[in-house]
Coordinates of C-alpha atoms and ligand atoms in Angstrom, one line a residue:
M1 CA 22.7 4.6 19.0
S2 CA 23.3 7.9 17.3
G3 CA 21.3 11.0 18.2
T4 CA 21.4 14.7 17.8
R5 CA 23.5 15.0 20.9
D6 CA 26.2 12.8 19.4
M7 CA 26.4 15.4 16.6
G8 CA 27.1 18.1 19.0
M9 CA 23.6 19.6 18.9
D10 CA 20.9 20.1 21.4
I11 CA 17.5 20.4 19.6
S12 CA 15.9 21.7 22.8
S13 CA 18.1 24.8 22.9
R14 CA 17.5 26.3 19.5
P15 CA 14.9 25.9 16.7
V16 CA 15.8 23.5 13.9
E17 CA 16.5 25.5 10.8
W18 CA 16.3 24.2 7.3
A19 CA 19.9 25.1 6.8
S20 CA 21.0 23.0 9.7
L21 CA 18.9 20.0 8.4
S22 CA 20.7 20.2 5.1
E23 CA 24.0 20.3 7.0
I24 CA 23.0 17.0 8.6
T25 CA 21.9 15.3 5.4
A26 CA 24.8 16.6 3.5
S27 CA 26.8 13.5 4.4
D28 CA 24.1 11.2 3.0
V29 CA 24.5 9.6 -0.4
S30 CA 21.8 10.6 -2.8
F31 CA 20.2 8.2 -5.3
E32 CA 20.4 10.9 -7.9
G33 CA 24.0 11.9 -7.7
G34 CA 25.6 9.1 -5.9
A35 CA 26.8 5.8 -7.3
I36 CA 24.7 3.4 -5.1
F37 CA 25.3 -0.2 -5.9
N38 CA 24.6 -1.7 -2.5
S39 CA 20.9 -1.0 -1.9
I40 CA 17.9 -3.3 -2.5
C41 CA 15.7 -0.3 -1.8
T42 CA 15.6 2.6 -4.2
R43 CA 14.3 6.2 -4.6
P44 CA 10.5 6.1 -4.2
H45 CA 8.4 6.6 -7.3
P46 CA 7.4 10.3 -7.4
L47 CA 3.7 9.6 -7.4
A48 CA 4.0 7.3 -4.4
A49 CA 6.2 9.9 -2.6
Q50 CA 3.6 12.6 -3.2
V51 CA 0.7 10.4 -2.0
M52 CA 2.7 9.5 1.1
A53 CA 3.6 13.1 1.8
D54 CA -0.1 14.1 1.5
N55 CA -1.2 11.3 3.9
L56 CA 1.3 11.3 6.7
H57 CA -1.4 11.6 9.3
L58 CA -3.1 8.3 8.5
N59 CA -2.7 5.6 11.1
A60 CA -3.4 2.0 9.8
G61 CA -3.8 1.0 13.5
D62 CA -7.1 3.0 13.7
G63 CA -9.5 1.7 11.1
R64 CA -12.3 3.6 12.7
L65 CA -10.9 7.0 11.9
F66 CA -9.2 6.0 8.7
P67 CA -11.2 3.3 6.9
S68 CA -9.6 4.3 3.6
V69 CA -6.4 2.6 4.8
A70 CA -8.0 -0.8 5.3
R71 CA -9.6 -0.5 1.9
C72 CA -6.3 0.2 0.2
E73 CA -4.6 -2.5 2.2
S74 CA -7.0 -5.1 1.0
E75 CA -6.7 -3.9 -2.6
I76 CA -2.9 -4.3 -2.4
T77 CA -3.5 -7.8 -1.1
N78 CA -5.8 -8.6 -4.0
F79 CA -3.2 -7.2 -6.4
L80 CA -0.3 -9.2 -4.9
G81 CA -2.5 -12.3 -4.5
G82 CA -3.3 -12.1 -8.2
L83 CA 0.3 -11.7 -9.1
M84 CA 1.0 -14.8 -7.0
G85 CA -1.7 -16.8 -8.7
L86 CA -4.4 -16.5 -6.0
P87 CA -6.6 -13.4 -6.4
R88 CA -8.6 -14.4 -3.4
A89 CA -5.5 -14.5 -1.2
V90 CA -5.7 -12.8 2.2
G91 CA -3.0 -10.6 3.7
M92 CA -1.8 -7.4 5.4
C93 CA 0.7 -4.6 4.9
T94 CA 3.7 -4.8 7.1
S95 CA 6.7 -2.6 7.9
G96 CA 8.8 -4.9 5.7
A97 CA 9.8 -8.5 5.3
T98 CA 11.3 -8.8 8.8
E99 CA 7.8 -8.2 10.2
A100 CA 6.1 -10.4 7.5
N101 CA 8.5 -13.2 8.2
L102 CA 7.9 -12.9 11.9
I103 CA 4.1 -13.1 11.5
A104 CA 4.4 -16.1 9.2
V105 CA 6.7 -18.0 11.5
H106 CA 4.7 -17.2 14.6
S107 CA 1.4 -18.3 13.0
A108 CA 3.0 -21.5 11.7
I109 CA 4.2 -22.3 15.3
E110 CA 0.7 -21.6 16.6
N111 CA -0.8 -24.0 14.1
W112 CA 1.8 -26.6 14.7
R113 CA 1.1 -26.5 18.5
R114 CA -2.6 -26.7 17.9
K115 CA -2.0 -29.9 15.9
G116 CA -0.2 -31.4 18.9
G117 CA 3.4 -30.3 18.1
Q118 CA 5.7 -30.9 21.2
G119 CA 9.0 -29.5 22.3
R120 CA 11.0 -26.7 20.6
P121 CA 9.6 -25.9 17.2
Q122 CA 11.9 -25.9 14.2
V123 CA 12.0 -23.9 11.0
I124 CA 14.0 -25.3 8.0
L125 CA 15.7 -23.0 5.6
G126 CA 18.7 -22.7 3.3
R127 CA 21.8 -20.8 4.0
G128 CA 20.5 -18.1 1.7
G129 CA 17.8 -17.2 4.2
H130 CA 17.8 -13.7 5.4
F131 CA 19.2 -12.7 8.8
S132 CA 15.7 -11.6 9.9
F133 CA 15.2 -15.2 10.7
D134 CA 18.0 -15.0 13.2
K135 CA 16.1 -12.2 15.0
I136 CA 12.9 -14.2 14.8
S137 CA 14.5 -17.3 16.3
V138 CA 15.6 -15.1 19.3
L139 CA 12.2 -13.6 19.7
L140 CA 10.1 -16.8 19.3
G141 CA 12.6 -19.4 20.6
V142 CA 12.3 -21.3 17.4
E143 CA 15.3 -23.5 16.3
L144 CA 16.6 -22.7 12.8
V145 CA 17.6 -25.8 10.9
L146 CA 19.9 -25.0 8.0
A147 CA 19.6 -27.3 5.0
W148 CA 22.5 -28.0 2.5
S149 CA 22.8 -25.1 0.0
D150 CA 24.8 -24.5 -3.1
I151 CA 28.3 -23.3 -2.2
D152 CA 28.3 -20.4 -4.8
T153 CA 24.7 -19.2 -4.7
L154 CA 23.4 -20.4 -1.3
K155 CA 20.4 -21.9 -3.1
V156 CA 18.9 -24.6 -0.9
D157 CA 18.9 -28.3 -1.8
P158 CA 15.3 -29.5 -1.6
E159 CA 16.3 -33.1 -0.9
S160 CA 18.2 -31.9 2.2
V161 CA 15.1 -30.0 3.3
S162 CA 13.1 -33.2 2.9
E163 CA 15.5 -35.2 5.0
L164 CA 15.6 -32.7 7.8
I165 CA 11.8 -32.6 8.3
S166 CA 10.9 -34.0 11.7
P167 CA 7.8 -33.9 14.0
R168 CA 9.2 -30.6 15.4
T169 CA 9.1 -28.9 11.9
A170 CA 6.6 -26.1 12.1
L171 CA 7.6 -24.4 8.8
I172 CA 9.8 -24.6 5.7
V173 CA 11.1 -21.3 4.4
A174 CA 12.1 -20.8 0.7
T175 CA 14.1 -17.7 -0.2
A176 CA 13.2 -15.9 -3.5
G177 CA 15.8 -14.5 -3.8
S178 CA 18.6 -14.3 -1.3
S179 CA 19.7 -10.8 -0.3
E180 CA 23.3 -11.9 -0.6
T181 CA 23.3 -13.5 -4.0
G182 CA 19.8 -13.0 -5.5
A183 CA 19.5 -16.8 -5.9
V184 CA 15.9 -18.1 -6.0
D185 CA 15.2 -21.4 -4.2
D186 CA 13.3 -24.0 -6.2
V187 CA 9.9 -23.2 -4.7
E188 CA 8.2 -25.7 -7.0
W189 CA 10.2 -28.6 -5.7
L190 CA 10.0 -27.3 -2.1
S191 CA 6.3 -27.1 -2.5
R192 CA 6.1 -30.8 -3.4
V193 CA 8.3 -31.6 -0.4
A194 CA 6.1 -29.5 1.9
L195 CA 2.9 -31.1 0.6
S196 CA 4.1 -34.6 0.9
K197 CA 5.2 -34.1 4.5
G198 CA 2.2 -31.9 5.5
V199 CA 4.3 -28.9 6.5
P200 CA 3.5 -25.3 5.5
L201 CA 5.9 -23.5 3.2
H202 CA 6.6 -19.7 3.5
V203 CA 8.3 -18.0 0.6
D204 CA 10.4 -15.0 1.6
A205 CA 10.1 -13.1 -1.7
A206 CA 11.0 -9.8 -0.1
S207 CA 13.2 -8.8 -3.0
G208 CA 12.0 -11.3 -5.7
G209 CA 8.2 -11.0 -5.4
L210 CA 7.8 -8.1 -7.8
L211 CA 10.5 -9.3 -10.2
I212 CA 10.2 -13.0 -10.6
P213 CA 6.7 -13.1 -12.3
F214 CA 7.8 -10.6 -14.9
L215 CA 11.3 -12.0 -15.4
R216 CA 9.6 -15.4 -16.1
D217 CA 7.5 -13.7 -18.7
L218 CA 10.6 -12.2 -20.2
G219 CA 12.1 -15.7 -20.6
G220 CA 14.1 -16.1 -17.3
A221 CA 14.5 -19.7 -16.2
L222 CA 13.0 -19.1 -12.7
P223 CA 10.5 -21.2 -10.8
D224 CA 6.9 -20.2 -10.1
I225 CA 7.1 -18.9 -6.5
G226 CA 3.4 -18.4 -6.0
F227 CA 0.2 -20.1 -4.8
R228 CA -0.1 -22.3 -7.9
N229 CA 2.3 -24.4 -6.0
D230 CA -0.2 -26.1 -3.6
G231 CA 2.3 -26.3 -0.8
V232 CA 2.9 -22.6 -0.5
T233 CA 1.0 -21.1 2.4
T234 CA 2.4 -17.6 2.8
I235 CA 4.5 -15.2 0.8
A236 CA 6.4 -12.0 1.9
I237 CA 6.7 -9.4 -0.8
D238 CA 8.3 -5.9 -0.2
P239 CA 7.0 -3.1 -2.4
H240 CA 9.7 -0.9 -0.8
K241 CA 12.4 -3.0 -2.6
F242 CA 12.0 -3.6 -6.3
G243 CA 8.5 -2.0 -6.4
S244 CA 9.9 1.5 -5.7
A245 CA 7.3 2.2 -3.0
P246 CA 8.3 4.5 -0.1
I247 CA 9.6 2.8 3.1
P248 CA 7.8 1.3 5.0
S249 CA 6.0 -0.9 2.6
G250 CA 6.0 -4.7 3.1
H251 CA 3.3 -7.2 2.6
L252 CA 2.4 -10.7 3.7
V253 CA -0.1 -12.7 1.5
A254 CA -1.5 -16.0 2.5
R255 CA -3.7 -18.8 1.2
E256 CA -5.9 -18.8 4.3
W257 CA -6.2 -16.5 7.4
T258 CA -5.0 -19.3 9.6
W259 CA -1.4 -18.9 8.3
I260 CA -1.2 -15.3 9.3
E261 CA -3.5 -14.6 12.2
G262 CA -1.4 -16.0 15.1
L263 CA -1.0 -12.5 16.6
R264 CA -4.7 -11.7 16.4
T265 CA -5.3 -9.2 19.2
E266 CA -8.3 -7.2 20.2
S267 CA -7.6 -3.6 21.2
H268 CA -9.0 -2.3 24.5
Y269 CA -11.3 0.1 22.7
Q270 CA -14.7 -0.5 21.4
G271 CA -15.1 -0.1 17.7
T272 CA -11.5 -0.3 16.6
A273 CA -10.6 -3.4 14.5
R274 CA -8.5 -6.3 15.6
H275 CA -4.8 -6.1 15.1
L276 CA -3.0 -8.8 13.2
T277 CA 0.4 -7.1 12.7
F278 CA 3.2 -6.9 15.2
L279 CA 3.2 -3.1 15.0
G280 CA 0.3 -1.2 16.4
T281 CA 0.5 2.4 15.1
R282 CA 1.3 1.9 11.4
S283 CA 2.0 4.2 8.5
G284 CA -1.3 4.6 6.6
G285 CA 0.5 7.0 4.2
S286 CA 2.7 4.3 2.9
I287 CA -0.2 2.0 2.4
L288 CA -2.1 4.7 0.4
A289 CA 1.1 5.4 -1.6
T290 CA 1.6 1.7 -2.4
Y291 CA -2.0 1.4 -3.5
A292 CA -1.8 4.5 -5.7
L293 CA 1.5 3.2 -7.1
F294 CA 0.2 -0.2 -8.0
G295 CA -3.0 1.4 -9.5
H296 CA -0.8 3.7 -11.6
L297 CA 1.7 1.1 -12.7
G298 CA -0.5 -2.0 -12.9
E299 CA 1.2 -5.3 -14.0
K300 CA 2.2 -3.6 -17.2
G301 CA 4.2 -0.9 -15.4
L302 CA 5.9 -3.4 -13.1
R303 CA 6.8 -5.6 -16.1
G304 CA 8.4 -2.5 -17.7
M305 CA 10.4 -1.9 -14.5
A306 CA 11.6 -5.6 -14.5
E307 CA 12.5 -5.2 -18.2
Q308 CA 14.5 -2.0 -17.4
L309 CA 16.4 -3.8 -14.6
K310 CA 17.1 -6.8 -16.7
A311 CA 18.6 -4.6 -19.5
L312 CA 20.7 -2.8 -16.9
R313 CA 21.9 -6.1 -15.5
S314 CA 22.8 -7.3 -19.0
H315 CA 24.8 -4.1 -19.6
L316 CA 26.7 -4.6 -16.3
V317 CA 27.4 -8.3 -17.0
D318 CA 28.6 -7.6 -20.5
R319 CA 30.9 -4.8 -19.4
L320 CA 32.3 -7.0 -16.6
R321 CA 32.9 -9.9 -18.9
K322 CA 34.6 -7.6 -21.5
A323 CA 36.8 -6.3 -18.7
G324 CA 37.8 -9.9 -18.0
A325 CA 36.0 -10.3 -14.8
T326 CA 34.8 -13.7 -13.6
L327 CA 31.3 -13.7 -12.1
A328 CA 30.8 -15.7 -9.0
Y329 CA 27.7 -17.3 -10.5
V330 CA 25.1 -16.5 -13.3
P331 CA 22.8 -13.9 -11.7
E332 CA 19.2 -14.8 -11.4
L333 CA 17.8 -11.6 -10.0
M334 CA 19.5 -8.2 -9.4
V335 CA 22.6 -9.2 -7.4
V336 CA 25.8 -9.5 -9.4
A337 CA 28.8 -10.8 -7.5
L338 CA 32.6 -11.1 -8.1
K339 CA 35.1 -13.0 -5.9
A340 CA 37.1 -10.2 -4.3
D341 CA 39.0 -9.0 -1.2
S342 CA 37.0 -7.1 1.4
D343 CA 39.2 -4.1 0.8
A344 CA 37.7 -3.7 -2.6
V345 CA 34.6 -2.1 -1.1
K346 CA 36.6 0.5 0.8
V347 CA 38.7 1.3 -2.3
L348 CA 35.6 1.9 -4.3
E349 CA 34.0 3.9 -1.5
R350 CA 36.9 6.3 -1.6
R351 CA 35.9 7.0 -5.2
G352 CA 32.3 7.6 -4.1
I353 CA 31.0 4.3 -5.3
F354 CA 29.0 2.2 -2.8
T355 CA 29.1 -1.6 -3.2
S356 CA 28.9 -4.2 -0.5
Y357 CA 30.7 -7.2 0.6
A358 CA 29.1 -10.6 1.3
K359 CA 31.3 -11.6 4.2
R360 CA 30.3 -15.3 4.3
L361 CA 31.1 -15.8 0.6
G362 CA 33.9 -13.4 -0.1
Y363 CA 32.0 -11.6 -2.8
L364 CA 31.9 -8.0 -3.9
R365 CA 28.2 -7.6 -4.3
I366 CA 26.6 -5.2 -6.8
V367 CA 22.9 -4.6 -6.6
V368 CA 21.2 -3.5 -9.8
Q369 CA 18.4 -1.0 -9.1
L370 CA 16.2 1.5 -10.8
H371 CA 18.1 4.5 -9.6
M372 CA 21.2 3.6 -11.7
S373 CA 22.1 4.8 -15.1
E374 CA 24.2 3.0 -17.7
G375 CA 26.8 5.7 -17.2
Q376 CA 27.1 4.9 -13.5
V377 CA 27.5 1.2 -14.4
D378 CA 30.3 2.1 -16.8
G379 CA 31.9 4.2 -14.1
L380 CA 31.8 1.3 -11.7
V381 CA 33.4 -1.1 -14.2
D382 CA 36.1 1.5 -15.1
A383 CA 36.8 1.9 -11.4
L384 CA 37.0 -1.8 -10.9
L385 CA 39.6 -2.0 -13.7
M386 CA 41.6 1.0 -12.5
E387 CA 41.8 -0.4 -9.0
G388 CA 42.8 -3.8 -10.3
I389 CA 39.8 -5.4 -8.7
V390 CA 38.9 -7.3 -12.0
Ligands
0PR401 N1 14.2 -11.1 3.4 C1 15.0 -10.8 2.4 C2 15.2 -11.8 1.4 C3 15.5 -9.5 2.3 O1 16.3 -9.2 1.3 C4 15.3 -8.6 3.3 C5 16.0 -7.2 3.4 C6 14.4 -8.9 4.4 C7 13.9 -10.2 4.4 C8 14.1 -8.0 5.5 O2 13.4 -6.9 5.0 P1 13.2 -5.5 5.8 O3 14.6 -5.1 6.1 O4 12.5 -4.7 4.8 O5 12.4 -5.8 7.0 N2 17.0 -7.1 2.5 C9 17.9 -6.0 2.4 C10 19.3 -6.6 2.7 O6 19.5 -7.2 3.8 C11 17.7 -4.8 3.3 C12 18.5 -3.6 2.8 C13 18.0 -2.7 1.9 C14 19.8 -3.5 3.3 C15 18.8 -1.6 1.6 C16 20.6 -2.4 2.9 C17 20.1 -1.4 2.0 O7 20.8 -0.3 1.6 O8 20.2 -6.5 1.9

């Protein structure tokens, strides 16, 4: 754990001055000036940042003092439910997809037990599933069952999922898309599997939820990941990823309350609402910011952002291909990958360019995000060429 003491400072002995704070942050990489190609999160939209800054005191855990937060929370749910094909969906703001996935898995286990489930519950997912499920399996004692997945993209094989279903299966998880590769599981097929076996299906659309509906409109060959698939019971979507909302802004939407209310807890005080989230005290500022952002952008604005990202990705892919690079797969969302040595990341970092390395796959991973300019993309490709990485 790092702390101020590790940096040779003692905050109790002298007042913190602005100058010393900028000394501390001087080593951070900025979205503006830096060449950040490893981050699924981005600089928050200025309007959302302003609303958050103005509302830092709001606690979503106290609906009695701050009823505005609950109102905005349910408006966000309506908006995201509509985007996912079910305007009457229910849901809640979370700190991110780790918490949303936790609540979805926990509620599914509760339902499975209620229906007579015996023994250690299982969750089936592909190898593209996020590592948050590893944490969740530790916390909830659930067994993760990994289905066959494509060797290049980690996209799950729905037939393998079907074969793995057992009386201990509490939930199937689809990933849309994978944080390592951006690959989107075939949610339509998985939904049919889930329905035929009577098992709920959670879609982890942390990074794809605000992209896929619009990329589909723009002609992308992507599956419908939403509630029009009758087997889909819950969907995690993170506005703090490709929605450019300030951190923390996650969301869990559901077909029915039963799929998300496993943690339902009454507080010890009269007049404060029940809690459904894992966190108690929650940032109301980020909820108001997300509400304001969606109100400002609407579906039209989000489509524009997806269009901008798609154009930036095409620019990167064209430049890479012209440079003679072989892509590890055809990108579906905003992760572009090249087979490379793990040293490549360090070599680029010495040039001030931040990429990441997908250890399990041996890929140099480039995340296309809104903070990037075409010029930065060109700089990345030039550096890849100069360093002999492509
Ligand atoms: N599910 C998926 C598919 C994700 O991509 C992520 C996070 C999560 C769940 C968990 O979400 P929270 O971390 O919001 O709870 N994906 C990013 C990743 O692992 C997180 C991230 C973002 C990492 C920015 C680094 C970074 O610079 O890549």
